[in-house]
PDB file of C-alpha atoms in Angstrom:
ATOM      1  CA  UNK A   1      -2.661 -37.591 -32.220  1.00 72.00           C
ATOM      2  CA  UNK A   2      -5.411 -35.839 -29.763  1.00 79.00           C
ATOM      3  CA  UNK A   3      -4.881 -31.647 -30.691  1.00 90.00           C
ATOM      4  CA  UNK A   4      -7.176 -29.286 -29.401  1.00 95.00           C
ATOM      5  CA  UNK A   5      -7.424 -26.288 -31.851  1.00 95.00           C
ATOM      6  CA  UNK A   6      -8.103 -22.529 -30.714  1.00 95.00           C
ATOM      7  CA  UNK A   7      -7.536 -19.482 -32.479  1.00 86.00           C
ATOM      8  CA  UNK A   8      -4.443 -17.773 -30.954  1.00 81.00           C
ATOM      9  CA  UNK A   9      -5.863 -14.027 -31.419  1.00 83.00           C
ATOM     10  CA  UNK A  10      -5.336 -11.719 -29.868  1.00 91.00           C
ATOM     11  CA  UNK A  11      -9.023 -11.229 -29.895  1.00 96.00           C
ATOM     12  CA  UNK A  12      -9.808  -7.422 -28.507  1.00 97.00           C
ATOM     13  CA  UNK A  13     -13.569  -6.383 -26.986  1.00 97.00           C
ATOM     14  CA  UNK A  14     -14.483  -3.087 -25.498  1.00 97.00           C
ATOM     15  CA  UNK A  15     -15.503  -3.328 -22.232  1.00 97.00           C
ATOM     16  CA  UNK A  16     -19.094  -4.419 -21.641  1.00 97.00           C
ATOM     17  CA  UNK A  17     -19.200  -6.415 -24.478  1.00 97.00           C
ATOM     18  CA  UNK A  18     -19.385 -10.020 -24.943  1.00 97.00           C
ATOM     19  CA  UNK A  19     -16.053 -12.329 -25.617  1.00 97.00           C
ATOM     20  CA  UNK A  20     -16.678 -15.371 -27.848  1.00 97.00           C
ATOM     21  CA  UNK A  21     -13.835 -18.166 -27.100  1.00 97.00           C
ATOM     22  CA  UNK A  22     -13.639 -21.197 -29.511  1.00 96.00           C
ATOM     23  CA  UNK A  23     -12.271 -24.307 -29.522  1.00 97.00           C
ATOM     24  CA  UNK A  24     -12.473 -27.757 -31.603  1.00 97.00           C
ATOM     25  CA  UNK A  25     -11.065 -31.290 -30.562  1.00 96.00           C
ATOM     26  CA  UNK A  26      -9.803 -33.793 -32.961  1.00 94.00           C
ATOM     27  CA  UNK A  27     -10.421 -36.973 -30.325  1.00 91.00           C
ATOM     28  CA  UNK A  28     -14.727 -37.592 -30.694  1.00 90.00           C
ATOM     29  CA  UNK A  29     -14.133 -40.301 -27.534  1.00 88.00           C
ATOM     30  CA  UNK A  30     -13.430 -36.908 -25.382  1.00 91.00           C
ATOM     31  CA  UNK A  31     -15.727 -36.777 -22.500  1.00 89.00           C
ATOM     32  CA  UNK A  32     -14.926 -33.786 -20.398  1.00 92.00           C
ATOM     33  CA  UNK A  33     -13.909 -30.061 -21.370  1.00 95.00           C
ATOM     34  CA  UNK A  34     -12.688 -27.377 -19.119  1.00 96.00           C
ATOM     35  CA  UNK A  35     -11.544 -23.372 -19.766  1.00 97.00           C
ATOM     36  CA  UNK A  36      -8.494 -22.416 -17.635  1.00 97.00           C
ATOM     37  CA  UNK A  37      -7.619 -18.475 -17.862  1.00 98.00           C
ATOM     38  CA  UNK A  38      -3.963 -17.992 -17.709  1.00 96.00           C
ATOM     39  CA  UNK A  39      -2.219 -13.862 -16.397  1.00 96.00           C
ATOM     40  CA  UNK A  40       0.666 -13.248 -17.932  1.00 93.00           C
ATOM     41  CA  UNK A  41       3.521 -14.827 -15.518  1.00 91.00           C
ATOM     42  CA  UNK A  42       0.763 -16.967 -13.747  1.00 94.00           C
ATOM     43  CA  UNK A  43      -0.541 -20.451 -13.591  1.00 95.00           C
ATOM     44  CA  UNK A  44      -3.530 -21.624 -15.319  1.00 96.00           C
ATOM     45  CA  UNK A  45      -7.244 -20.943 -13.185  1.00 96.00           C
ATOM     46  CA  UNK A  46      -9.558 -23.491 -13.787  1.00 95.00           C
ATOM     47  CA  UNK A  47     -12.909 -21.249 -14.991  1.00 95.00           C
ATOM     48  CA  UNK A  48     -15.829 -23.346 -16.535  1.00 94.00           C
ATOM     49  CA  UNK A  49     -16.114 -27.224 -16.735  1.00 93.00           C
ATOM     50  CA  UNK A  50     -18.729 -29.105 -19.046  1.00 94.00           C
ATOM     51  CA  UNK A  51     -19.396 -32.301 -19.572  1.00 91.00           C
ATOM     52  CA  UNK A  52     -23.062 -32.488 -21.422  1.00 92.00           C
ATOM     53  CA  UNK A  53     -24.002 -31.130 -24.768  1.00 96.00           C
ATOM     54  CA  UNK A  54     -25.214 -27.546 -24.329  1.00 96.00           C
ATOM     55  CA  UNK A  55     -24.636 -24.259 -22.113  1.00 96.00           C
ATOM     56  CA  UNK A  56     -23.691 -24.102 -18.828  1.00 96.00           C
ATOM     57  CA  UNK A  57     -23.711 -20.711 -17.134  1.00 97.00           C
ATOM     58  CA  UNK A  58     -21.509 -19.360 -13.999  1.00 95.00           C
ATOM     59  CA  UNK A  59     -21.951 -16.041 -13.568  1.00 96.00           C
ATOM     60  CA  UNK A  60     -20.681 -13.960 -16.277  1.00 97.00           C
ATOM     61  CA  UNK A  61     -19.304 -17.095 -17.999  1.00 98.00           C
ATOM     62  CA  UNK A  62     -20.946 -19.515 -20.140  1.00 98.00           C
ATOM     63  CA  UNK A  63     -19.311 -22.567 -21.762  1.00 97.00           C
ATOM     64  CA  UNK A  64     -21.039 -24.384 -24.790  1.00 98.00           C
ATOM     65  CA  UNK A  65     -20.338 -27.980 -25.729  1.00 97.00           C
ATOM     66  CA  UNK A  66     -21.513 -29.584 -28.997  1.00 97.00           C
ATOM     67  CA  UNK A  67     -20.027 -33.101 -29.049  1.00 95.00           C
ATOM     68  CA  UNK A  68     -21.382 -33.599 -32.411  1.00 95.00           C
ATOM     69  CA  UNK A  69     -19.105 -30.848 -33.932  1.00 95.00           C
ATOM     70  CA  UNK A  70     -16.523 -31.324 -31.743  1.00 96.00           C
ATOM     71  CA  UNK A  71     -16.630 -27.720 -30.379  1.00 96.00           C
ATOM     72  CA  UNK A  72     -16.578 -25.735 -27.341  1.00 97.00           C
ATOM     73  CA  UNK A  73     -16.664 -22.456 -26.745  1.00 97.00           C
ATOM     74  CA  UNK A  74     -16.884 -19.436 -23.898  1.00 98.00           C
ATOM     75  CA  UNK A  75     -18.648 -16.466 -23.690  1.00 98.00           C
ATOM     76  CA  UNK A  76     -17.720 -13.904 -20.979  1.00 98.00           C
ATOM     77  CA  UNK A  77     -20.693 -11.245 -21.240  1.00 98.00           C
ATOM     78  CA  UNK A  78     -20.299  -7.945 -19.692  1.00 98.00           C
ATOM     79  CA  UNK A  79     -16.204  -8.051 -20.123  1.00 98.00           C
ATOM     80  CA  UNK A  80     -14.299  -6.294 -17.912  1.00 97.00           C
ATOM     81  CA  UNK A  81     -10.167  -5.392 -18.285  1.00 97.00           C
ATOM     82  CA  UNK A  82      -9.697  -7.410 -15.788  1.00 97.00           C
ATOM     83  CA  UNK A  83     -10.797 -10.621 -18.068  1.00 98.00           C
ATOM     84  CA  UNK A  84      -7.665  -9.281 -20.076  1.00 97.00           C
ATOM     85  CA  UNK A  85      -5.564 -13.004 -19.924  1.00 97.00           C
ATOM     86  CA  UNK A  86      -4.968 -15.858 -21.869  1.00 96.00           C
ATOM     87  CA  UNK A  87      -7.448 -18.494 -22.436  1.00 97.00           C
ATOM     88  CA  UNK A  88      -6.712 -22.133 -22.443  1.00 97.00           C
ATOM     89  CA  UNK A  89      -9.195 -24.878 -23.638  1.00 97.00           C
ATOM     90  CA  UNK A  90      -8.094 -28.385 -22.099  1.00 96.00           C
ATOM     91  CA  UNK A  91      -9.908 -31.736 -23.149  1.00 95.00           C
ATOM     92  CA  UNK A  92      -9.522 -35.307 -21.446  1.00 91.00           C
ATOM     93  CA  UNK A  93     -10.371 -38.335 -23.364  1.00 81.00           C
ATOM     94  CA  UNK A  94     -12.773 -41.373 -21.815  1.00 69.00           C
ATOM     95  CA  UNK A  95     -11.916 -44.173 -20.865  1.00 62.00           C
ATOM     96  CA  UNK A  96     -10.287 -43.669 -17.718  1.00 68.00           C
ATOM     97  CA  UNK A  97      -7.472 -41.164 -18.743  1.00 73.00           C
ATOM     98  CA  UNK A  98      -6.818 -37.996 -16.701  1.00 79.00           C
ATOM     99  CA  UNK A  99      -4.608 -36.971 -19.545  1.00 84.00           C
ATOM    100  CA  UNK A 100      -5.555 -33.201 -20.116  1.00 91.00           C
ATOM    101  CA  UNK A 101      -4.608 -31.982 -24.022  1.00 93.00           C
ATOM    102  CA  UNK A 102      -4.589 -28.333 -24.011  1.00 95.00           C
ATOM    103  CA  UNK A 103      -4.719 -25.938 -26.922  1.00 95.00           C
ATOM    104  CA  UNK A 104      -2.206 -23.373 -27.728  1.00 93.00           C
ATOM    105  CA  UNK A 105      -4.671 -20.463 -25.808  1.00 95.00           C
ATOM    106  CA  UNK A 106      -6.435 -17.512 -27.148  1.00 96.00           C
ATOM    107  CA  UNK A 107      -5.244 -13.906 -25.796  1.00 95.00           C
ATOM    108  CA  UNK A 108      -8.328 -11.807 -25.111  1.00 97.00           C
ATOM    109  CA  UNK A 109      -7.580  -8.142 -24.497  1.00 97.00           C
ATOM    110  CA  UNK A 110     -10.723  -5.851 -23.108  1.00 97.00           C
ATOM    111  CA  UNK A 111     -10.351  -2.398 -24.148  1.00 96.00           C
ATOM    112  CA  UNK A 112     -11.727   0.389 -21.230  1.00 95.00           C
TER     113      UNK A 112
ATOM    114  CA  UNK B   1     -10.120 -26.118  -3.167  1.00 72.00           C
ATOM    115  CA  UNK B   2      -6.362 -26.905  -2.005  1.00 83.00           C
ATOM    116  CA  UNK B   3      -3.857 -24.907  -1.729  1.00 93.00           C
ATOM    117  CA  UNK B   4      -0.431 -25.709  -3.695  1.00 96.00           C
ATOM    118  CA  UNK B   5       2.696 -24.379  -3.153  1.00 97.00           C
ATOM    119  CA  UNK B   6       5.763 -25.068  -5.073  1.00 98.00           C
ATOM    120  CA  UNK B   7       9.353 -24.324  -4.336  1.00 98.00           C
ATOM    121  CA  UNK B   8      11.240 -22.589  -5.876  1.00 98.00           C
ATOM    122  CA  UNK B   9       9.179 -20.279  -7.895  1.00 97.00           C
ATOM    123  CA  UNK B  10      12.188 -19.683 -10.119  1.00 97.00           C
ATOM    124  CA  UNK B  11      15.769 -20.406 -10.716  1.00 98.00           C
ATOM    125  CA  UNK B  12      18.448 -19.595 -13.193  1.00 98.00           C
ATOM    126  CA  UNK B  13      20.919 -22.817 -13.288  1.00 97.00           C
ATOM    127  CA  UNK B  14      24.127 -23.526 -15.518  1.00 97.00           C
ATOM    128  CA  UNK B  15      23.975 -26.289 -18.273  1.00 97.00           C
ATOM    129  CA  UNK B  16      24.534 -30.396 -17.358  1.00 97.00           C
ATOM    130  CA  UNK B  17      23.201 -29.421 -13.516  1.00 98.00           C
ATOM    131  CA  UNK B  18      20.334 -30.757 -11.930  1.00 98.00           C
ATOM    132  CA  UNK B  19      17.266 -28.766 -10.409  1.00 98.00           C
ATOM    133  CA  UNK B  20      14.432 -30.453  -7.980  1.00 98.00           C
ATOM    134  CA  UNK B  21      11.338 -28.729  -7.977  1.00 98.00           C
ATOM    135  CA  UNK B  22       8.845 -29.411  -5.163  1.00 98.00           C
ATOM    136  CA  UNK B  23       5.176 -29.439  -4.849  1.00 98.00           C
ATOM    137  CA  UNK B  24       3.089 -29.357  -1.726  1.00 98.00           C
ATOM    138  CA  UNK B  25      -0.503 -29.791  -1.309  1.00 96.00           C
ATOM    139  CA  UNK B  26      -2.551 -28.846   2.088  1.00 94.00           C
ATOM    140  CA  UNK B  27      -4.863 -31.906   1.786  1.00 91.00           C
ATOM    141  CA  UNK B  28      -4.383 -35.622   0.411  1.00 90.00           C
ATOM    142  CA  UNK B  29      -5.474 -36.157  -3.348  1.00 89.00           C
ATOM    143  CA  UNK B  30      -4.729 -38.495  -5.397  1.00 87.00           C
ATOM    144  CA  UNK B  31      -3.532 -37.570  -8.373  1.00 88.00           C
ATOM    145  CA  UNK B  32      -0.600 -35.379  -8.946  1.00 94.00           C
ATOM    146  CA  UNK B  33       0.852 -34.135 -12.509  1.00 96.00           C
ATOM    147  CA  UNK B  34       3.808 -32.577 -14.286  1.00 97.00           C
ATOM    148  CA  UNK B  35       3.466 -30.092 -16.880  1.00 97.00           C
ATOM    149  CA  UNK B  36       5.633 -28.022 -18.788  1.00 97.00           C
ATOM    150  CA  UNK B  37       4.906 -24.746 -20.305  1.00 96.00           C
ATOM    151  CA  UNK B  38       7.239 -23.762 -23.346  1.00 93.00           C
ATOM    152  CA  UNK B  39       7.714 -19.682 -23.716  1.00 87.00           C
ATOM    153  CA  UNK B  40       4.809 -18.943 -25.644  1.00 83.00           C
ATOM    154  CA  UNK B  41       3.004 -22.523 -26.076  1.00 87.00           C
ATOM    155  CA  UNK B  42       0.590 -24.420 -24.713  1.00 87.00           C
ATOM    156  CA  UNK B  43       0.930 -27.063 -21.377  1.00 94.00           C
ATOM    157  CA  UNK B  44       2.127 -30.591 -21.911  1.00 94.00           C
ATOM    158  CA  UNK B  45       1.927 -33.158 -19.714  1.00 94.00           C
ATOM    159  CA  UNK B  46       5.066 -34.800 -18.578  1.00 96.00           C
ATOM    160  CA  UNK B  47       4.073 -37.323 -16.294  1.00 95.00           C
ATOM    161  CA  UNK B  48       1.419 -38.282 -13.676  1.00 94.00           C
ATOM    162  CA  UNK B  49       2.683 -38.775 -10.194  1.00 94.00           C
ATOM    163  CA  UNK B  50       1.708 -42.427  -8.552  1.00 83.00           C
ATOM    164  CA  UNK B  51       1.852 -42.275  -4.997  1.00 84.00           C
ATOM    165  CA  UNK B  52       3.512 -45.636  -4.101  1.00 81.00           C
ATOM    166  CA  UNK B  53       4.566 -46.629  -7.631  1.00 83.00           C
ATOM    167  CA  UNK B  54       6.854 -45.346 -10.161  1.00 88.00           C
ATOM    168  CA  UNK B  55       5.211 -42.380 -12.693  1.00 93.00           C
ATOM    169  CA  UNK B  56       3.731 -42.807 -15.683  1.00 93.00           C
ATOM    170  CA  UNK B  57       5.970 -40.636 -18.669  1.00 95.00           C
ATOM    171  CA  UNK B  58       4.336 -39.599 -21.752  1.00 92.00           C
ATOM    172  CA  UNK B  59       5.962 -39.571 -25.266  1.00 91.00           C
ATOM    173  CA  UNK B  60       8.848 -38.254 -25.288  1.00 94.00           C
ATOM    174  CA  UNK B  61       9.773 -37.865 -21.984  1.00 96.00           C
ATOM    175  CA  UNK B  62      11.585 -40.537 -20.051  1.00 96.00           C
ATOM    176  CA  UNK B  63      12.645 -41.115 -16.644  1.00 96.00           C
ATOM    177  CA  UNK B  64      16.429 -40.885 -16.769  1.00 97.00           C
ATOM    178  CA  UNK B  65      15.526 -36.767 -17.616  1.00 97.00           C
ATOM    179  CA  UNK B  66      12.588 -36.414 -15.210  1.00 98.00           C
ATOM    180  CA  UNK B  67      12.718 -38.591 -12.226  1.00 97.00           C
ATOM    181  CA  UNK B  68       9.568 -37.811 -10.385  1.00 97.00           C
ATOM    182  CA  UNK B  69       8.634 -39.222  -6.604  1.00 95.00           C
ATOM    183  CA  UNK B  70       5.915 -39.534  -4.546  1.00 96.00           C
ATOM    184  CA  UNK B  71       6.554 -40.382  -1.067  1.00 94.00           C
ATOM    185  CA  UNK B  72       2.701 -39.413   0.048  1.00 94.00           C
ATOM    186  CA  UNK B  73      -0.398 -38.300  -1.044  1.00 93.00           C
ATOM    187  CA  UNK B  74       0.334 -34.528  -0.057  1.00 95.00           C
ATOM    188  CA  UNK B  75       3.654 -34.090  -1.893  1.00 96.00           C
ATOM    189  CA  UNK B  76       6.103 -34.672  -4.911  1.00 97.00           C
ATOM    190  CA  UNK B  77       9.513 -33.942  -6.632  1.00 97.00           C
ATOM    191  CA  UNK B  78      10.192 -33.810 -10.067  1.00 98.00           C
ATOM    192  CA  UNK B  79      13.884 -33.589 -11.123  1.00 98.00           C
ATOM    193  CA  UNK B  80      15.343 -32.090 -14.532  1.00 98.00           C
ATOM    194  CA  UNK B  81      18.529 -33.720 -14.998  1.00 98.00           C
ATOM    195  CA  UNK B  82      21.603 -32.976 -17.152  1.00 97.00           C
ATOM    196  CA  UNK B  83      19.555 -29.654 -18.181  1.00 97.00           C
ATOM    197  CA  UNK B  84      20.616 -27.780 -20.949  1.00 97.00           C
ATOM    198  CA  UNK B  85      18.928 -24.115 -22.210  1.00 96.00           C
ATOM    199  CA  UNK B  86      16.006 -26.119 -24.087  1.00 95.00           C
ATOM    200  CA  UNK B  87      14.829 -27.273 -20.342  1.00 97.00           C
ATOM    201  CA  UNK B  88      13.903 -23.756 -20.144  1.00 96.00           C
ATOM    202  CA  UNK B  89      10.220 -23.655 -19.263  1.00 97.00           C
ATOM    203  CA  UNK B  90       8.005 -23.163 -16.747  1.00 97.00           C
ATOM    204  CA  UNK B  91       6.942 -26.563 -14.611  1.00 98.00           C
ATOM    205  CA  UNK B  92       3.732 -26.676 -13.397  1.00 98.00           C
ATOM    206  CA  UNK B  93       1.981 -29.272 -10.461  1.00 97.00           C
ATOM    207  CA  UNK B  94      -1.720 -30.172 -10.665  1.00 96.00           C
ATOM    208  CA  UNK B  95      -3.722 -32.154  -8.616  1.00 93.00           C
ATOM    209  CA  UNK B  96      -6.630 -33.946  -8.585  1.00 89.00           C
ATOM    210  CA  UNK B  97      -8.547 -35.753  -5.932  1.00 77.00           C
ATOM    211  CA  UNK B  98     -10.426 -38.684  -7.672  1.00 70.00           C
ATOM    212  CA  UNK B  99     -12.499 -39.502  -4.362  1.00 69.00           C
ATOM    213  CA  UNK B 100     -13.827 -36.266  -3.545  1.00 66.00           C
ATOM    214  CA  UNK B 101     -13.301 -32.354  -3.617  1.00 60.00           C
ATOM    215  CA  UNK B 102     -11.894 -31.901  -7.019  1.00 60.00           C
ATOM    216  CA  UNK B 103     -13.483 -35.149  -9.221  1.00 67.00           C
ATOM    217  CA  UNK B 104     -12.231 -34.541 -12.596  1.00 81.00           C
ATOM    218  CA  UNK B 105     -11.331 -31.247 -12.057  1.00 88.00           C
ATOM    219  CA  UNK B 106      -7.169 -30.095 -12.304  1.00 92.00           C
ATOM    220  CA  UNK B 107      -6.063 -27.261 -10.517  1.00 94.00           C
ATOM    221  CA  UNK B 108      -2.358 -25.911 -11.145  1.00 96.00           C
ATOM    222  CA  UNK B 109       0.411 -24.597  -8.298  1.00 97.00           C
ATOM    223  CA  UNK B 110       1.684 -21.616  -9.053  1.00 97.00           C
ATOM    224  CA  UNK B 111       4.858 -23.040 -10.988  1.00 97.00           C
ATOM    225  CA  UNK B 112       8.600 -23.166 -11.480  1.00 98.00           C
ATOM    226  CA  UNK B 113      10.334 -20.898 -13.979  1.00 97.00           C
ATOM    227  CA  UNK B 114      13.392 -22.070 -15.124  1.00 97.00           C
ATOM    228  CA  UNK B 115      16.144 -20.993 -16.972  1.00 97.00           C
ATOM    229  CA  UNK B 116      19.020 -22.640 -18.025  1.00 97.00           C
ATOM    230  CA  UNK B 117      22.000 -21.152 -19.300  1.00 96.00           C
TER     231      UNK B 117
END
């Protein structure tokens, strides 16, 4: 059974501050990882992608990978109210599978 | 990216009826994928869309409940049949074009809320 774990918060930041987003995978054949951001009464907005052990920065966002712990994580520096939303962390297994296994999200509120 | 429409955005239908949600994508890709999003969890994956083959179910959901088609590489139908008020959800479309613009990347229509009552 793949799960993808995430804290379900809410997690609350003032505005300016900088939003730390975890996740862990139970599958260690996972290749890719990916944070979707989810409105209330919207679809799911692919964010931030990583493949490689590391960071990888897109503007205010950067996602971590550490394959070895089996952990990923976002940072959203500088948070606005408008980052206010649920994020999901999503991980697809090798092998040829474009299964996605999401976890169950992480609310993030940013307080003005 | 593509745009993806679905249709209809949402619906409130009575028990043991049958509801066909579309999804429409401005380009060809190759993949396309059902979700379902419980109130309050996480997405699940109900099938993947072949174009020119029958769908691919995961665990626990079967064909008889969810027929799915794919008559072309822009566009697909998934059916909940015989729905009672647990079908309530919101149904989600994804795509993903293995050959080019969106490699391993998903990216979700705006979905179907349903209710069932």
């Amino acid at each position: 059974q793949k799960e993808v774990e995430q804290n379900s918060g809410p997690l609350s930041v003032p505005e300016g501050a900088i939003a730390s987003l975890n996740c862990t995978y139970s599958d260690r054949g996972s290749q890719s990882f990916f944070w979707y951001r989810q409105y209330s009464g919207k679809s799911p907005e692919l964010i931030m992608s990583i493949y490689s052990n590391g960071d990888k920065e897109d503007g205010r966002f950067t996602a971590q990978l550490n394959k070895a712990s089996q952990y990923v994580s976002l940072l959203i520096r500088d948070s606005q109210p408008s980052d206010s939303a649920t994020y999901l962390c999503a991980v697809r297994s090798g092998a040829g599978s474009y299964q996605l296994t999401f976890g169950k999200g992480t609310k993030l509120s940013v307080i003005p | 990216s593509a745009v993806i429409s679905q249709k209809p955005s949402r619906d409130i239908c009575q028990r043991g009826t049958s509801l066909t949600i579309q999804c429409q994508v401005d380009s060809q890709v190759t993949m396309m994928f059902w979700y379902r999003q419980q109130p309050g969890q996480s997405l699940t994956l109900i099938a993947t869309a072949n174009q020119g083959s029958e769908a691919t179910y995961e665990s626990g959901f079967v064909i008889d409940k969810f027929p799915i088609s794919r008559p072309n590489l822009t566009f697909s139908t998934l059916t909940v049949s015989n729905m009672s008020p647990e079908d309530s959800s919101i149904y989600l479309c994804s795509v993903e074009d293995t050959t080019g613009w969106s490699y391993n990347e998903q990216f979700f229509g705006p979905g179907t809320r349903l209710t069932v009552l």
